PDB file of C-alpha atoms in Angstrom:
ATOM      1  CA  MET L 135     -10.645  14.366  -9.345  1.00  0.00           C
ATOM      2  CA  PHE L 136      -7.596  12.657 -10.864  1.00  0.00           C
ATOM      3  CA  GLU L 137      -6.639  11.095  -7.536  1.00  0.00           C
ATOM      4  CA  GLY L 138     -10.130   9.612  -7.152  1.00  0.00           C
ATOM      5  CA  LEU L 139     -10.107   8.221 -10.699  1.00  0.00           C
ATOM      6  CA  PHE L 140      -6.655   6.712 -10.175  1.00  0.00           C
ATOM      7  CA  PHE L 141      -7.704   5.146  -6.859  1.00  0.00           C
ATOM      8  CA  ASN L 142     -10.908   3.667  -8.277  1.00  0.00           C
ATOM      9  CA  THR L 143      -9.162   2.329 -11.377  1.00  0.00           C
ATOM     10  CA  THR L 144      -6.423   0.769  -9.265  1.00  0.00           C
ATOM     11  CA  ALA L 145      -9.042  -0.831  -7.006  1.00  0.00           C
ATOM     12  CA  PHE L 146     -10.845  -2.297 -10.027  1.00  0.00           C
ATOM     13  CA  LEU L 147      -7.650  -3.726 -11.544  1.00  0.00           C
ATOM     14  CA  PHE L 148      -6.557  -5.122  -8.183  1.00  0.00           C
ATOM     15  CA  GLY L 149      -9.989  -6.693  -7.811  1.00  0.00           C
ATOM     16  CA  LEU L 150      -9.569  -8.401 -11.186  1.00  0.00           C
ATOM     17  CA  LEU L 151      -6.285  -9.904  -9.982  1.00  0.00           C
ATOM     18  CA  ILE L 152      -7.892 -11.065  -6.736  1.00  0.00           C
ATOM     19  CA  GLY L 153     -10.703 -12.577  -8.792  1.00  0.00           C
ATOM     20  CA  SER L 154      -8.149 -14.548 -10.800  1.00  0.00           C
ATOM     21  CA  PHE L 155      -6.709 -15.883  -7.546  1.00  0.00           C
ATOM     22  CA  LEU L 156     -10.217 -16.725  -6.320  1.00  0.00           C
ATOM     23  CA  ASN L 157     -10.665 -18.947  -9.376  1.00  0.00           C
ATOM     24  CA  VAL L 158      -7.629 -20.908  -8.231  1.00  0.00           C
ATOM     25  CA  CYS L 159      -9.101 -21.208  -4.727  1.00  0.00           C
ATOM     26  CA  ILE L 160     -12.530 -22.238  -6.052  1.00  0.00           C
ATOM     27  CA  TYR L 161     -11.003 -25.093  -8.044  1.00  0.00           C
ATOM     28  CA  ARG L 162      -8.325 -26.247  -5.603  1.00  0.00           C
ATOM     29  CA  PHE L 163      -9.745 -25.853  -2.085  1.00  0.00           C
ATOM     30  CA  PRO L 164     -12.461 -28.537  -2.534  1.00  0.00           C
ATOM     31  CA  ARG L 165      -9.828 -30.904  -3.972  1.00  0.00           C
ATOM     32  CA  ASP L 166      -7.252 -30.286  -1.212  1.00  0.00           C
ATOM     33  CA  ILE L 167      -4.713 -28.963  -3.713  1.00  0.00           C
ATOM     34  CA  SER L 168      -2.226 -26.269  -2.740  1.00  0.00           C
ATOM     35  CA  VAL L 169      -2.943 -22.846  -4.204  1.00  0.00           C
ATOM     36  CA  ALA L 170       0.799 -22.173  -4.443  1.00  0.00           C
ATOM     37  CA  ARG L 171       1.840 -25.068  -6.660  1.00  0.00           C
ATOM     38  CA  PRO L 172       1.675 -26.494  -9.227  1.00  0.00           C
ATOM     39  CA  ARG L 173       1.279 -23.517 -11.545  1.00  0.00           C
ATOM     40  CA  SER L 174      -2.068 -22.910 -13.218  1.00  0.00           C
ATOM     41  CA  HIS L 175      -2.684 -25.398 -15.998  1.00  0.00           C
ATOM     42  CA  CYS L 176      -5.446 -26.585 -18.293  1.00  0.00           C
ATOM     43  CA  PRO L 177      -7.380 -29.393 -16.547  1.00  0.00           C
ATOM     44  CA  HIS L 178      -7.843 -31.153 -19.890  1.00  0.00           C
ATOM     45  CA  CYS L 179      -4.407 -31.196 -21.546  1.00  0.00           C
ATOM     46  CA  LEU L 180      -2.457 -30.321 -18.346  1.00  0.00           C
ATOM     47  CA  ARG L 181      -0.333 -27.760 -20.197  1.00  0.00           C
ATOM     48  CA  THR L 182       0.911 -24.887 -18.029  1.00  0.00           C
ATOM     49  CA  ILE L 183      -0.905 -21.621 -18.695  1.00  0.00           C
ATOM     50  CA  ALA L 184       1.470 -18.835 -19.751  1.00  0.00           C
ATOM     51  CA  TRP L 185       1.212 -15.454 -18.068  1.00  0.00           C
ATOM     52  CA  TYR L 186      -0.172 -13.816 -21.220  1.00  0.00           C
ATOM     53  CA  ASP L 187      -3.004 -16.389 -21.247  1.00  0.00           C
ATOM     54  CA  ASN L 188      -3.793 -15.692 -17.602  1.00  0.00           C
ATOM     55  CA  ILE L 189      -4.662 -11.978 -17.721  1.00  0.00           C
ATOM     56  CA  PRO L 190      -8.025 -11.540 -15.994  1.00  0.00           C
ATOM     57  CA  VAL L 191     -10.996 -11.249 -18.394  1.00  0.00           C
ATOM     58  CA  VAL L 192      -8.750 -10.073 -21.277  1.00  0.00           C
ATOM     59  CA  SER L 193      -7.216 -13.500 -21.919  1.00  0.00           C
ATOM     60  CA  PHE L 194     -10.644 -15.144 -21.743  1.00  0.00           C
ATOM     61  CA  LEU L 195     -11.875 -12.822 -24.500  1.00  0.00           C
ATOM     62  CA  MET L 196      -8.719 -13.033 -26.605  1.00  0.00           C
ATOM     63  CA  LEU L 197      -8.719 -16.839 -26.502  1.00  0.00           C
ATOM     64  CA  ARG L 198     -12.457 -16.902 -27.211  1.00  0.00           C
ATOM     65  CA  ALA L 199     -13.016 -19.065 -24.136  1.00  0.00           C
ATOM     66  CA  ARG L 200     -10.760 -21.849 -25.450  1.00  0.00           C
ATOM     67  CA  CYS L 201      -7.492 -23.367 -24.275  1.00  0.00           C
ATOM     68  CA  ARG L 202      -4.660 -22.236 -26.561  1.00  0.00           C
ATOM     69  CA  HIS L 203      -3.283 -25.782 -26.813  1.00  0.00           C
ATOM     70  CA  CYS L 204      -6.166 -28.291 -26.797  1.00  0.00           C
ATOM     71  CA  LEU L 205      -9.036 -25.891 -27.608  1.00  0.00           C
ATOM     72  CA  ALA L 206     -11.077 -27.184 -24.667  1.00  0.00           C
ATOM     73  CA  ALA L 207     -13.814 -24.782 -23.560  1.00  0.00           C
ATOM     74  CA  ILE L 208     -13.030 -22.447 -20.660  1.00  0.00           C
ATOM     75  CA  PRO L 209     -16.120 -22.029 -18.423  1.00  0.00           C
ATOM     76  CA  ALA L 210     -17.559 -18.512 -18.441  1.00  0.00           C
ATOM     77  CA  ARG L 211     -17.521 -18.501 -14.626  1.00  0.00           C
ATOM     78  CA  TYR L 212     -13.781 -17.756 -14.674  1.00  0.00           C
ATOM     79  CA  ALA L 213     -14.351 -14.385 -16.319  1.00  0.00           C
ATOM     80  CA  LEU L 214     -17.514 -13.767 -14.273  1.00  0.00           C
ATOM     81  CA  VAL L 215     -15.684 -14.328 -10.980  1.00  0.00           C
ATOM     82  CA  GLU L 216     -12.881 -11.983 -12.050  1.00  0.00           C
ATOM     83  CA  LEU L 217     -15.262  -9.282 -13.276  1.00  0.00           C
ATOM     84  CA  SER L 218     -17.539  -9.579 -10.219  1.00  0.00           C
ATOM     85  CA  THR L 219     -14.598  -9.206  -7.863  1.00  0.00           C
ATOM     86  CA  GLY L 220     -13.253  -6.238  -9.799  1.00  0.00           C
ATOM     87  CA  LEU L 221     -16.645  -4.517  -9.633  1.00  0.00           C
ATOM     88  CA  ALA L 222     -16.951  -5.267  -5.905  1.00  0.00           C
ATOM     89  CA  PHE L 223     -13.570  -3.644  -5.277  1.00  0.00           C
ATOM     90  CA  LEU L 224     -14.536  -0.686  -7.475  1.00  0.00           C
ATOM     91  CA  LEU L 225     -17.830  -0.163  -5.633  1.00  0.00           C
ATOM     92  CA  SER L 226     -16.126  -0.336  -2.234  1.00  0.00           C
ATOM     93  CA  ALA L 227     -13.454   2.140  -3.321  1.00  0.00           C
ATOM     94  CA  TYR L 228     -15.897   4.537  -4.972  1.00  0.00           C
ATOM     95  CA  ALA L 229     -18.413   4.531  -2.107  1.00  0.00           C
ATOM     96  CA  LEU L 230     -16.020   4.521   0.846  1.00  0.00           C
ATOM     97  CA  GLY L 231     -12.844   6.104  -0.516  1.00  0.00           C
ATOM     98  CA  PRO L 232      -9.338   5.164   0.664  1.00  0.00           C
ATOM     99  CA  SER L 233     -10.302   3.756   4.059  1.00  0.00           C
ATOM    100  CA  ILE L 234     -10.192   0.641   6.200  1.00  0.00           C
ATOM    101  CA  ALA L 235     -13.933   0.269   5.624  1.00  0.00           C
ATOM    102  CA  ALA L 236     -13.373   0.053   1.863  1.00  0.00           C
ATOM    103  CA  ALA L 237     -10.735  -2.650   2.369  1.00  0.00           C
ATOM    104  CA  LYS L 238     -13.059  -4.533   4.724  1.00  0.00           C
ATOM    105  CA  TYR L 239     -15.984  -4.702   2.313  1.00  0.00           C
ATOM    106  CA  ALA L 240     -13.767  -5.442  -0.675  1.00  0.00           C
ATOM    107  CA  VAL L 241     -12.242  -8.420   1.142  1.00  0.00           C
ATOM    108  CA  PHE L 242     -15.647  -9.507   2.437  1.00  0.00           C
ATOM    109  CA  SER L 243     -17.108  -9.415  -1.081  1.00  0.00           C
ATOM    110  CA  ALA L 244     -14.217 -11.469  -2.442  1.00  0.00           C
ATOM    111  CA  ILE L 245     -14.702 -14.167   0.215  1.00  0.00           C
ATOM    112  CA  LEU L 246     -18.443 -14.274  -0.475  1.00  0.00           C
ATOM    113  CA  ILE L 247     -17.966 -14.585  -4.237  1.00  0.00           C
ATOM    114  CA  ALA L 248     -15.619 -17.532  -3.720  1.00  0.00           C
ATOM    115  CA  LEU L 249     -18.040 -19.213  -1.293  1.00  0.00           C
ATOM    116  CA  ILE L 250     -21.037 -18.697  -3.593  1.00  0.00           C
ATOM    117  CA  VAL L 251     -19.323 -20.364  -6.538  1.00  0.00           C
ATOM    118  CA  THR L 252     -17.642 -23.132  -4.515  1.00  0.00           C
ATOM    119  CA  ASP L 253     -20.887 -24.206  -2.874  1.00  0.00           C
ATOM    120  CA  LEU L 254     -22.742 -24.011  -6.178  1.00  0.00           C
ATOM    121  CA  LEU L 255     -20.196 -26.215  -7.967  1.00  0.00           C
ATOM    122  CA  ASP L 256     -19.040 -28.639  -5.278  1.00  0.00           C
ATOM    123  CA  ARG L 257     -21.513 -28.265  -2.380  1.00  0.00           C
ATOM    124  CA  ILE L 258     -18.677 -27.384  -0.026  1.00  0.00           C
ATOM    125  CA  LEU L 259     -17.749 -24.296   1.981  1.00  0.00           C
ATOM    126  CA  PRO L 260     -13.980 -24.553   2.556  1.00  0.00           C
ATOM    127  CA  ASP L 261     -12.608 -23.813   6.024  1.00  0.00           C
ATOM    128  CA  GLU L 262      -9.946 -21.636   4.428  1.00  0.00           C
ATOM    129  CA  LEU L 263     -12.705 -19.209   3.441  1.00  0.00           C
ATOM    130  CA  THR L 264     -15.171 -19.574   6.335  1.00  0.00           C
ATOM    131  CA  LEU L 265     -12.885 -19.878   9.355  1.00  0.00           C
ATOM    132  CA  GLY L 266     -10.271 -17.697   7.676  1.00  0.00           C
ATOM    133  CA  GLY L 267     -13.038 -15.169   7.040  1.00  0.00           C
ATOM    134  CA  VAL L 268     -13.977 -15.197  10.737  1.00  0.00           C
ATOM    135  CA  LEU L 269     -10.418 -14.236  11.668  1.00  0.00           C
ATOM    136  CA  ILE L 270     -10.275 -11.516   9.014  1.00  0.00           C
ATOM    137  CA  GLY L 271     -13.629 -10.097  10.101  1.00  0.00           C
ATOM    138  CA  LEU L 272     -12.505  -9.980  13.728  1.00  0.00           C
ATOM    139  CA  ALA L 273      -9.237  -8.325  12.680  1.00  0.00           C
ATOM    140  CA  PHE L 274     -11.177  -5.519  10.973  1.00  0.00           C
ATOM    141  CA  ALA L 275     -13.695  -5.098  13.806  1.00  0.00           C
ATOM    142  CA  PRO L 276     -11.679  -2.835  16.185  1.00  0.00           C
ATOM    143  CA  PHE L 277     -11.018  -0.276  13.442  1.00  0.00           C
ATOM    144  CA  ILE L 278     -14.466   0.147  11.895  1.00  0.00           C
ATOM    145  CA  ASN L 279     -17.092   2.439  13.414  1.00  0.00           C
ATOM    146  CA  ALA L 280     -19.888  -0.064  12.971  1.00  0.00           C
ATOM    147  CA  GLU L 281     -23.353   0.335  14.481  1.00  0.00           C
ATOM    148  CA  PRO L 282     -23.126  -0.452  18.209  1.00  0.00           C
ATOM    149  CA  GLY L 283     -24.003  -4.012  19.117  1.00  0.00           C
ATOM    150  CA  ILE L 284     -25.372  -5.481  22.314  1.00  0.00           C
ATOM    151  CA  LEU L 285     -22.085  -5.403  24.210  1.00  0.00           C
ATOM    152  CA  ALA L 286     -21.400  -1.809  23.175  1.00  0.00           C
ATOM    153  CA  LEU L 287     -24.785  -0.783  24.571  1.00  0.00           C
ATOM    154  CA  ILE L 288     -24.134  -2.637  27.836  1.00  0.00           C
ATOM    155  CA  PHE L 289     -20.575  -1.380  28.370  1.00  0.00           C
ATOM    156  CA  TRP L 290     -20.974   2.058  26.813  1.00  0.00           C
ATOM    157  CA  ARG L 291     -19.060   3.747  29.646  1.00  0.00           C
ATOM    158  CA  LEU L 292     -15.804   1.923  28.846  1.00  0.00           C
ATOM    159  CA  ARG L 293     -13.215   4.025  27.021  1.00  0.00           C
ATOM    160  CA  SER L 294     -11.906   1.308  24.738  1.00  0.00           C
ATOM    161  CA  PRO L 295     -14.312   1.256  21.769  1.00  0.00           C
ATOM    162  CA  GLY L 296     -11.939  -0.889  19.697  1.00  0.00           C
ATOM    163  CA  TRP L 297     -12.092  -3.747  22.184  1.00  0.00           C
ATOM    164  CA  ILE L 298     -15.845  -3.382  22.512  1.00  0.00           C
ATOM    165  CA  ARG L 299     -16.286  -3.567  18.720  1.00  0.00           C
ATOM    166  CA  LEU L 300     -14.111  -6.678  18.651  1.00  0.00           C
ATOM    167  CA  ALA L 301     -16.151  -8.279  21.441  1.00  0.00           C
ATOM    168  CA  ASP L 302     -19.364  -7.361  19.601  1.00  0.00           C
ATOM    169  CA  ALA L 303     -18.111  -8.997  16.407  1.00  0.00           C
ATOM    170  CA  ALA L 304     -17.103 -12.165  18.296  1.00  0.00           C
ATOM    171  CA  PHE L 305     -20.473 -12.214  20.073  1.00  0.00           C
ATOM    172  CA  ALA L 306     -22.321 -11.814  16.756  1.00  0.00           C
ATOM    173  CA  ALA L 307     -20.275 -14.635  15.195  1.00  0.00           C
ATOM    174  CA  ALA L 308     -21.050 -16.965  18.102  1.00  0.00           C
ATOM    175  CA  VAL L 309     -24.771 -16.190  18.280  1.00  0.00           C
ATOM    176  CA  ALA L 310     -25.398 -16.299  14.508  1.00  0.00           C
ATOM    177  CA  SER L 311     -23.569 -19.605  14.081  1.00  0.00           C
ATOM    178  CA  GLY L 312     -25.207 -21.029  17.210  1.00  0.00           C
ATOM    179  CA  MET L 313     -28.668 -20.201  15.899  1.00  0.00           C
ATOM    180  CA  ILE L 314     -28.165 -21.889  12.536  1.00  0.00           C
ATOM    181  CA  TRP L 315     -26.551 -24.885  14.272  1.00  0.00           C
ATOM    182  CA  PHE L 316     -29.629 -25.249  16.481  1.00  0.00           C
ATOM    183  CA  VAL L 317     -31.927 -25.105  13.439  1.00  0.00           C
ATOM    184  CA  GLY L 318     -29.908 -27.859  11.754  1.00  0.00           C
ATOM    185  CA  TRP L 319     -29.840 -29.942  14.932  1.00  0.00           C
ATOM    186  CA  ALA L 320     -33.614 -29.625  15.412  1.00  0.00           C
ATOM    187  CA  TYR L 321     -34.257 -30.535  11.753  1.00  0.00           C
ATOM    188  CA  GLN L 322     -32.112 -33.655  12.060  1.00  0.00           C
ATOM    189  CA  LYS L 323     -33.929 -34.725  15.235  1.00  0.00           C
ATOM    190  CA  VAL L 324     -37.352 -34.289  13.622  1.00  0.00           C
ATOM    191  CA  ARG L 325     -36.647 -35.522  10.065  1.00  0.00           C
ATOM    192  CA  HIS L 326     -33.821 -37.964  10.913  1.00  0.00           C
ATOM    193  CA  ARG L 327     -31.617 -36.617   8.164  1.00  0.00           C
ATOM    194  CA  GLU L 328     -29.098 -33.816   7.842  1.00  0.00           C
ATOM    195  CA  GLY L 329     -30.631 -30.521   6.802  1.00  0.00           C
ATOM    196  CA  LEU L 330     -27.616 -28.203   7.072  1.00  0.00           C
ATOM    197  CA  GLY L 331     -23.917 -28.871   6.805  1.00  0.00           C
ATOM    198  CA  PHE L 332     -21.456 -27.594   9.370  1.00  0.00           C
ATOM    199  CA  GLY L 333     -19.985 -25.390   6.657  1.00  0.00           C
ATOM    200  CA  ASP L 334     -23.147 -23.268   6.832  1.00  0.00           C
ATOM    201  CA  VAL L 335     -22.588 -22.838  10.579  1.00  0.00           C
ATOM    202  CA  LYS L 336     -19.033 -21.613  10.024  1.00  0.00           C
ATOM    203  CA  MET L 337     -20.181 -19.317   7.211  1.00  0.00           C
ATOM    204  CA  LEU L 338     -22.739 -17.697   9.546  1.00  0.00           C
ATOM    205  CA  ALA L 339     -19.945 -17.110  12.049  1.00  0.00           C
ATOM    206  CA  MET L 340     -18.007 -15.326   9.318  1.00  0.00           C
ATOM    207  CA  LEU L 341     -21.024 -13.179   8.450  1.00  0.00           C
ATOM    208  CA  GLY L 342     -21.462 -12.255  12.109  1.00  0.00           C
ATOM    209  CA  ALA L 343     -17.813 -11.204  12.378  1.00  0.00           C
ATOM    210  CA  PHE L 344     -18.143  -8.917   9.351  1.00  0.00           C
ATOM    211  CA  LEU L 345     -21.748  -7.688   9.491  1.00  0.00           C
ATOM    212  CA  GLY L 346     -22.647  -7.878  13.170  1.00  0.00           C
ATOM    213  CA  LEU L 347     -25.592  -9.779  14.581  1.00  0.00           C
ATOM    214  CA  ARG L 348     -28.332  -7.805  12.826  1.00  0.00           C
ATOM    215  CA  GLY L 349     -26.619  -8.042   9.431  1.00  0.00           C
ATOM    216  CA  ALA L 350     -25.940 -11.770   9.836  1.00  0.00           C
ATOM    217  CA  LEU L 351     -29.571 -12.444  10.777  1.00  0.00           C
ATOM    218  CA  ALA L 352     -30.777 -10.383   7.808  1.00  0.00           C
ATOM    219  CA  ALA L 353     -28.529 -12.423   5.511  1.00  0.00           C
ATOM    220  CA  MET L 354     -29.787 -15.679   7.039  1.00  0.00           C
ATOM    221  CA  ILE L 355     -33.418 -14.674   6.475  1.00  0.00           C
ATOM    222  CA  GLY L 356     -32.662 -13.454   2.945  1.00  0.00           C
ATOM    223  CA  GLY L 357     -30.758 -16.633   2.085  1.00  0.00           C
ATOM    224  CA  SER L 358     -33.593 -18.805   3.407  1.00  0.00           C
ATOM    225  CA  LEU L 359     -36.117 -16.876   1.309  1.00  0.00           C
ATOM    226  CA  LEU L 360     -33.976 -17.204  -1.822  1.00  0.00           C
ATOM    227  CA  GLY L 361     -33.610 -20.939  -1.239  1.00  0.00           C
ATOM    228  CA  ALA L 362     -37.343 -21.345  -0.671  1.00  0.00           C
ATOM    229  CA  ILE L 363     -38.176 -19.399  -3.846  1.00  0.00           C
ATOM    230  CA  PHE L 364     -35.715 -21.476  -5.878  1.00  0.00           C
ATOM    231  CA  GLY L 365     -37.043 -24.757  -4.455  1.00  0.00           C
ATOM    232  CA  LEU L 366     -40.665 -23.773  -5.072  1.00  0.00           C
ATOM    233  CA  GLY L 367     -39.834 -22.670  -8.610  1.00  0.00           C
ATOM    234  CA  TYR L 368     -38.141 -26.013  -9.288  1.00  0.00           C
ATOM    235  CA  ILE L 369     -41.186 -27.913  -8.053  1.00  0.00           C
ATOM    236  CA  LEU L 370     -43.592 -25.813 -10.145  1.00  0.00           C
ATOM    237  CA  ILE L 371     -41.514 -26.121 -13.322  1.00  0.00           C
ATOM    238  CA  HIS L 372     -40.572 -29.810 -13.087  1.00  0.00           C
ATOM    239  CA  LYS L 373     -43.765 -30.964 -11.365  1.00  0.00           C
ATOM    240  CA  LYS L 374     -41.837 -33.075  -8.873  1.00  0.00           C
ATOM    241  CA  SER L 375     -40.205 -32.775  -5.486  1.00  0.00           C
ATOM    242  CA  LEU L 376     -36.708 -31.371  -5.132  1.00  0.00           C
ATOM    243  CA  THR L 377     -34.389 -34.384  -4.882  1.00  0.00           C
ATOM    244  CA  TYR L 378     -30.942 -32.794  -4.676  1.00  0.00           C
ATOM    245  CA  GLU L 379     -29.174 -30.768  -2.048  1.00  0.00           C
ATOM    246  CA  LEU L 380     -29.692 -27.034  -2.361  1.00  0.00           C
ATOM    247  CA  PRO L 381     -26.532 -24.912  -2.140  1.00  0.00           C
ATOM    248  CA  PHE L 382     -27.703 -22.924   0.895  1.00  0.00           C
ATOM    249  CA  GLY L 383     -24.256 -21.347   1.198  1.00  0.00           C
ATOM    250  CA  SER L 384     -24.690 -19.814  -2.259  1.00  0.00           C
ATOM    251  CA  PHE L 385     -28.067 -18.301  -1.352  1.00  0.00           C
ATOM    252  CA  LEU L 386     -26.642 -17.123   1.959  1.00  0.00           C
ATOM    253  CA  GLY L 387     -23.688 -15.503   0.181  1.00  0.00           C
ATOM    254  CA  ILE L 388     -25.931 -13.687  -2.299  1.00  0.00           C
ATOM    255  CA  ALA L 389     -28.088 -12.362   0.535  1.00  0.00           C
ATOM    256  CA  ALA L 390     -25.000 -11.303   2.513  1.00  0.00           C
ATOM    257  CA  LEU L 391     -23.704  -9.394  -0.507  1.00  0.00           C
ATOM    258  CA  GLY L 392     -27.028  -7.595  -0.660  1.00  0.00           C
ATOM    259  CA  VAL L 393     -26.866  -6.727   3.035  1.00  0.00           C
ATOM    260  CA  ALA L 394     -23.275  -5.510   2.715  1.00  0.00           C
ATOM    261  CA  VAL L 395     -23.879  -3.444  -0.414  1.00  0.00           C
ATOM    262  CA  TRP L 396     -27.258  -1.892   0.405  1.00  0.00           C
ATOM    263  CA  GLY L 397     -27.008  -1.857   4.164  1.00  0.00           C
ATOM    264  CA  GLU L 398     -23.385  -0.796   4.595  1.00  0.00           C
ATOM    265  CA  VAL L 399     -21.587   0.423   1.462  1.00  0.00           C
ATOM    266  CA  ILE L 400     -24.391   2.417  -0.161  1.00  0.00           C
ATOM    267  CA  ALA L 401     -25.507   3.815   3.215  1.00  0.00           C
ATOM    268  CA  ALA L 402     -21.958   4.986   3.934  1.00  0.00           C
ATOM    269  CA  TRP L 403     -21.768   6.539   0.455  1.00  0.00           C
ATOM    270  CA  TYR L 404     -24.951   8.534   1.033  1.00  0.00           C
ATOM    271  CA  GLY L 405     -23.565   9.581   4.417  1.00  0.00           C
ATOM    272  CA  ARG L 406     -20.438  10.952   2.733  1.00  0.00           C
ATOM    273  CA  LEU L 407     -22.533  12.851   0.164  1.00  0.00           C
ATOM    274  CA  ALA L 408     -24.702  14.359   2.871  1.00  0.00           C
ATOM    275  CA  ARG L 409     -21.738  15.838   4.761  1.00  0.00           C
TER     276      ARG L 409
END
């Protein structure tokens, strides 16, 4: 009992710290600024932020969402990113226990949260998160007993399941990204304008590496539906056509979180309870 509480609390606190780092990535990656230096500072007065003003969520509340020096407003998204990441780590730890699977879905959730916010704010999906996420997803693949993919079903007699899972993850990444690339290519040929950025293609590859082909396709369908609902709602409310670029990566990330949580984490939790 105590060990489980300690583990879950530690996971939540660690998630808050990761969320604080994600805020740095969200601001700096689109601007090609190093995440290592300079130290965190207020973008308005440029004063360096002291460690006691940089405690996740707590400092935001203590400072009442204002810079200590110039009193400029601190966007609420900073605390929301930190809290969301902490809760994602807590859910992964609570549902999956101390395991590689828990680490996988905690890391996956953190990458998705960063991509959702980055695309929403700057309409960009940084390679550090998408291509880096592909490599991380492939690194996890040999160690997780995921649902067998196409290659596992074909080569089921081979006695190297780790390599088969890795090949399945790579295959899923290639097929998922190839499908969304083809959709974007066809749209451009028909409408003579870009419909999808290449960042979306790389994000689908990352989803395939983590979720497998079926999970990536489910996320793609869910993201498309969310985008369509948002676009239709905009048209109905404002009585005019949508004239700005939709952050498809944000919708895709939200759908992928849903697939990961309901399709993987919660299912694994129920499996543990049933044993």
